[in-house]
Amino acid sequence: SRQPAKTLWYDRPRYVYLEFCVEDSTDVKVVIEDQRLVFSCKNADGVEFYNEINLYARVNSKDSREKRSDRSITCFMRKWNEKVAWPRITKENIKPAWLSVDFDNWRDWEGDEEVERAMVEEYAEV
């Protein structure tokens, strides 16, 4: 039996970020397509997680990546149309119970591009 992972997301001028909150994940698979993201993994107890998101807008799948940590798997996807805010992450105007906005990382965009660039470079080095 599989279940969706608790997921946080936030929006930036150039990227959209998704964090799948699964501790001690194994068998992590992330497929990023132009309009869709599919995530799956297992946790230490062998529980299977699976999330499929039809994205609000198009992303550049070639310039998108993920980073795994002990606590979660973070995906960042390059927006096709930069500097266009996403009011939500899903194409459908419904909010799944497992999906929340990451308010800790949700900020105004003023002067945010330098911060974002630094974050992306930091991820890229991993």
PDB file of C-alpha atoms in Angstrom:
ATOM      1  CA  SER A   1       0.000   0.000   0.000  1.00  0.00           C
ATOM      2  CA  ARG A   2       1.386   3.371  -0.877  1.00  0.00           C
ATOM      3  CA  GLN A   3       0.489   6.818   0.268  1.00  0.00           C
ATOM      4  CA  PRO A   4       1.330  10.381  -0.737  1.00  0.00           C
ATOM      5  CA  ALA A   5       4.248  12.034   1.029  1.00  0.00           C
ATOM      6  CA  LYS A   6       3.565  15.268   2.873  1.00  0.00           C
ATOM      7  CA  THR A   7       4.709  17.945   0.453  1.00  0.00           C
ATOM      8  CA  LEU A   8       5.659  21.589   0.856  1.00  0.00           C
ATOM      9  CA  TRP A   9       6.089  23.976  -2.047  1.00  0.00           C
ATOM     10  CA  TYR A  10       7.118  27.550  -2.666  1.00  0.00           C
ATOM     11  CA  ASP A  11       7.529  29.891  -5.564  1.00  0.00           C
ATOM     12  CA  ARG A  12      10.530  31.933  -6.657  1.00  0.00           C
ATOM     13  CA  PRO A  13      11.172  34.171  -9.676  1.00  0.00           C
ATOM     14  CA  ARG A  14      13.045  31.496 -11.632  1.00  0.00           C
ATOM     15  CA  TYR A  15      12.262  28.220  -9.906  1.00  0.00           C
ATOM     16  CA  VAL A  16       9.455  26.405  -8.169  1.00  0.00           C
ATOM     17  CA  TYR A  17      10.465  24.298  -5.193  1.00  0.00           C
ATOM     18  CA  LEU A  18       8.839  21.142  -3.859  1.00  0.00           C
ATOM     19  CA  GLU A  19       9.896  19.373  -0.707  1.00  0.00           C
ATOM     20  CA  PHE A  20       8.741  15.819  -0.089  1.00  0.00           C
ATOM     21  CA  CYS A  21       8.936  15.242   3.661  1.00  0.00           C
ATOM     22  CA  VAL A  22      10.126  11.658   4.036  1.00  0.00           C
ATOM     23  CA  GLU A  23      12.810  10.822   6.569  1.00  0.00           C
ATOM     24  CA  ASP A  24      15.506   8.265   5.779  1.00  0.00           C
ATOM     25  CA  SER A  25      14.231   7.758   2.253  1.00  0.00           C
ATOM     26  CA  THR A  26      15.415   4.968  -0.042  1.00  0.00           C
ATOM     27  CA  ASP A  27      14.660   4.051  -3.666  1.00  0.00           C
ATOM     28  CA  VAL A  28      14.017   7.703  -4.462  1.00  0.00           C
ATOM     29  CA  LYS A  29      12.722   8.276  -7.976  1.00  0.00           C
ATOM     30  CA  VAL A  30      11.897  11.700  -9.331  1.00  0.00           C
ATOM     31  CA  VAL A  31      10.638  12.168 -12.863  1.00  0.00           C
ATOM     32  CA  ILE A  32      10.277  15.779 -13.962  1.00  0.00           C
ATOM     33  CA  GLU A  33       8.473  16.359 -17.222  1.00  0.00           C
ATOM     34  CA  ASP A  34       7.444  19.652 -18.799  1.00  0.00           C
ATOM     35  CA  GLN A  35       4.060  19.672 -17.077  1.00  0.00           C
ATOM     36  CA  ARG A  36       4.244  16.879 -14.543  1.00  0.00           C
ATOM     37  CA  LEU A  37       6.281  15.597 -11.645  1.00  0.00           C
ATOM     38  CA  VAL A  38       6.200  12.038 -10.339  1.00  0.00           C
ATOM     39  CA  PHE A  39       7.865  11.206  -7.039  1.00  0.00           C
ATOM     40  CA  SER A  40       8.255   7.898  -5.266  1.00  0.00           C
ATOM     41  CA  CYS A  41      10.355   6.442  -2.475  1.00  0.00           C
ATOM     42  CA  LYS A  42      10.261   4.256   0.606  1.00  0.00           C
ATOM     43  CA  ASN A  43      10.999   5.178   4.192  1.00  0.00           C
ATOM     44  CA  ALA A  44      12.937   3.217   6.807  1.00  0.00           C
ATOM     45  CA  ASP A  45       9.811   1.216   7.677  1.00  0.00           C
ATOM     46  CA  GLY A  46       9.329   0.174   4.074  1.00  0.00           C
ATOM     47  CA  VAL A  47       6.260   2.355   3.556  1.00  0.00           C
ATOM     48  CA  GLU A  48       5.927   3.376  -0.094  1.00  0.00           C
ATOM     49  CA  PHE A  49       5.247   6.983  -0.957  1.00  0.00           C
ATOM     50  CA  TYR A  50       3.979   8.177  -4.298  1.00  0.00           C
ATOM     51  CA  ASN A  51       3.023  11.645  -5.472  1.00  0.00           C
ATOM     52  CA  GLU A  52       2.015  12.738  -8.928  1.00  0.00           C
ATOM     53  CA  ILE A  53       1.530  16.424  -9.641  1.00  0.00           C
ATOM     54  CA  ASN A  54       0.225  17.945 -12.828  1.00  0.00           C
ATOM     55  CA  LEU A  55       2.046  21.250 -12.742  1.00  0.00           C
ATOM     56  CA  TYR A  56       0.365  24.632 -12.899  1.00  0.00           C
ATOM     57  CA  ALA A  57       2.589  25.746 -15.768  1.00  0.00           C
ATOM     58  CA  ARG A  58       5.386  24.458 -17.908  1.00  0.00           C
ATOM     59  CA  VAL A  59       8.871  23.897 -16.504  1.00  0.00           C
ATOM     60  CA  ASN A  60      12.188  23.262 -18.171  1.00  0.00           C
ATOM     61  CA  SER A  61      12.694  19.627 -17.234  1.00  0.00           C
ATOM     62  CA  LYS A  62      16.324  19.707 -18.378  1.00  0.00           C
ATOM     63  CA  ASP A  63      17.154  22.458 -15.882  1.00  0.00           C
ATOM     64  CA  SER A  64      15.448  20.865 -12.902  1.00  0.00           C
ATOM     65  CA  ARG A  65      16.948  18.654 -10.234  1.00  0.00           C
ATOM     66  CA  GLU A  66      16.455  17.154  -6.835  1.00  0.00           C
ATOM     67  CA  LYS A  67      18.489  16.869  -3.667  1.00  0.00           C
ATOM     68  CA  ARG A  68      17.997  14.227  -1.005  1.00  0.00           C
ATOM     69  CA  SER A  69      18.695  14.782   2.692  1.00  0.00           C
ATOM     70  CA  ASP A  70      17.977  12.661   5.761  1.00  0.00           C
ATOM     71  CA  ARG A  71      14.723  14.517   6.314  1.00  0.00           C
ATOM     72  CA  SER A  72      13.341  15.175   2.871  1.00  0.00           C
ATOM     73  CA  ILE A  73      13.810  15.302  -0.889  1.00  0.00           C
ATOM     74  CA  THR A  74      13.754  18.771  -2.422  1.00  0.00           C
ATOM     75  CA  CYS A  75      13.051  19.297  -6.117  1.00  0.00           C
ATOM     76  CA  PHE A  76      13.575  22.561  -7.889  1.00  0.00           C
ATOM     77  CA  MET A  77      12.171  23.112 -11.321  1.00  0.00           C
ATOM     78  CA  ARG A  78      13.138  25.911 -13.659  1.00  0.00           C
ATOM     79  CA  LYS A  79      10.097  27.843 -14.805  1.00  0.00           C
ATOM     80  CA  TRP A  80       9.561  28.106 -18.523  1.00  0.00           C
ATOM     81  CA  ASN A  81       8.262  31.635 -18.047  1.00  0.00           C
ATOM     82  CA  GLU A  82      10.494  33.262 -15.468  1.00  0.00           C
ATOM     83  CA  LYS A  83       9.238  35.960 -13.151  1.00  0.00           C
ATOM     84  CA  VAL A  84       5.660  34.820 -13.585  1.00  0.00           C
ATOM     85  CA  ALA A  85       4.231  33.977 -10.175  1.00  0.00           C
ATOM     86  CA  TRP A  86       2.515  30.657  -9.677  1.00  0.00           C
ATOM     87  CA  PRO A  87      -0.622  31.024  -7.555  1.00  0.00           C
ATOM     88  CA  ARG A  88      -0.508  27.273  -6.942  1.00  0.00           C
ATOM     89  CA  ILE A  89       1.628  24.275  -7.881  1.00  0.00           C
ATOM     90  CA  THR A  90      -1.146  22.110  -9.303  1.00  0.00           C
ATOM     91  CA  LYS A  91      -2.818  22.484 -12.651  1.00  0.00           C
ATOM     92  CA  GLU A  92      -6.173  21.693 -11.082  1.00  0.00           C
ATOM     93  CA  ASN A  93      -7.566  24.319  -8.756  1.00  0.00           C
ATOM     94  CA  ILE A  94      -7.849  21.884  -5.868  1.00  0.00           C
ATOM     95  CA  LYS A  95      -5.524  21.470  -2.924  1.00  0.00           C
ATOM     96  CA  PRO A  96      -4.712  17.879  -2.035  1.00  0.00           C
ATOM     97  CA  ALA A  97      -4.623  17.210   1.720  1.00  0.00           C
ATOM     98  CA  TRP A  98      -0.936  16.283   1.527  1.00  0.00           C
ATOM     99  CA  LEU A  99       0.144  19.554  -0.119  1.00  0.00           C
ATOM    100  CA  SER A 100       0.956  22.774   1.752  1.00  0.00           C
ATOM    101  CA  VAL A 101       2.646  26.064   1.070  1.00  0.00           C
ATOM    102  CA  ASP A 102       6.061  26.342   2.721  1.00  0.00           C
ATOM    103  CA  PHE A 103       5.499  29.682   4.425  1.00  0.00           C
ATOM    104  CA  ASP A 104       8.990  29.657   5.942  1.00  0.00           C
ATOM    105  CA  ASN A 105      10.421  29.973   2.455  1.00  0.00           C
ATOM    106  CA  TRP A 106       7.622  31.995   0.904  1.00  0.00           C
ATOM    107  CA  ARG A 107       8.846  35.552   0.597  1.00  0.00           C
ATOM    108  CA  ASP A 108       8.309  38.601  -1.491  1.00  0.00           C
ATOM    109  CA  TRP A 109      10.421  38.565  -4.595  1.00  0.00           C
ATOM    110  CA  GLU A 110      12.041  41.942  -4.022  1.00  0.00           C
ATOM    111  CA  GLY A 111      15.775  41.473  -4.342  1.00  0.00           C
ATOM    112  CA  ASP A 112      15.352  37.732  -4.153  1.00  0.00           C
ATOM    113  CA  GLU A 113      17.188  36.713  -7.289  1.00  0.00           C
ATOM    114  CA  GLU A 114      20.623  36.802  -5.664  1.00  0.00           C
ATOM    115  CA  VAL A 115      19.372  34.629  -2.829  1.00  0.00           C
ATOM    116  CA  GLU A 116      17.846  32.228  -5.290  1.00  0.00           C
ATOM    117  CA  ARG A 117      20.970  32.019  -7.414  1.00  0.00           C
ATOM    118  CA  ALA A 118      23.029  31.204  -4.322  1.00  0.00           C
ATOM    119  CA  MET A 119      20.568  28.475  -3.314  1.00  0.00           C
ATOM    120  CA  VAL A 120      20.622  26.873  -6.730  1.00  0.00           C
ATOM    121  CA  GLU A 121      24.418  26.947  -6.881  1.00  0.00           C
ATOM    122  CA  GLU A 122      24.569  25.375  -3.461  1.00  0.00           C
ATOM    123  CA  TYR A 123      22.248  22.566  -4.599  1.00  0.00           C
ATOM    124  CA  ALA A 124      24.158  22.104  -7.828  1.00  0.00           C
ATOM    125  CA  GLU A 125      27.360  21.369  -5.930  1.00  0.00           C
ATOM    126  CA  VAL A 126      25.811  18.444  -4.082  1.00  0.00           C
TER     127      VAL A 126
END
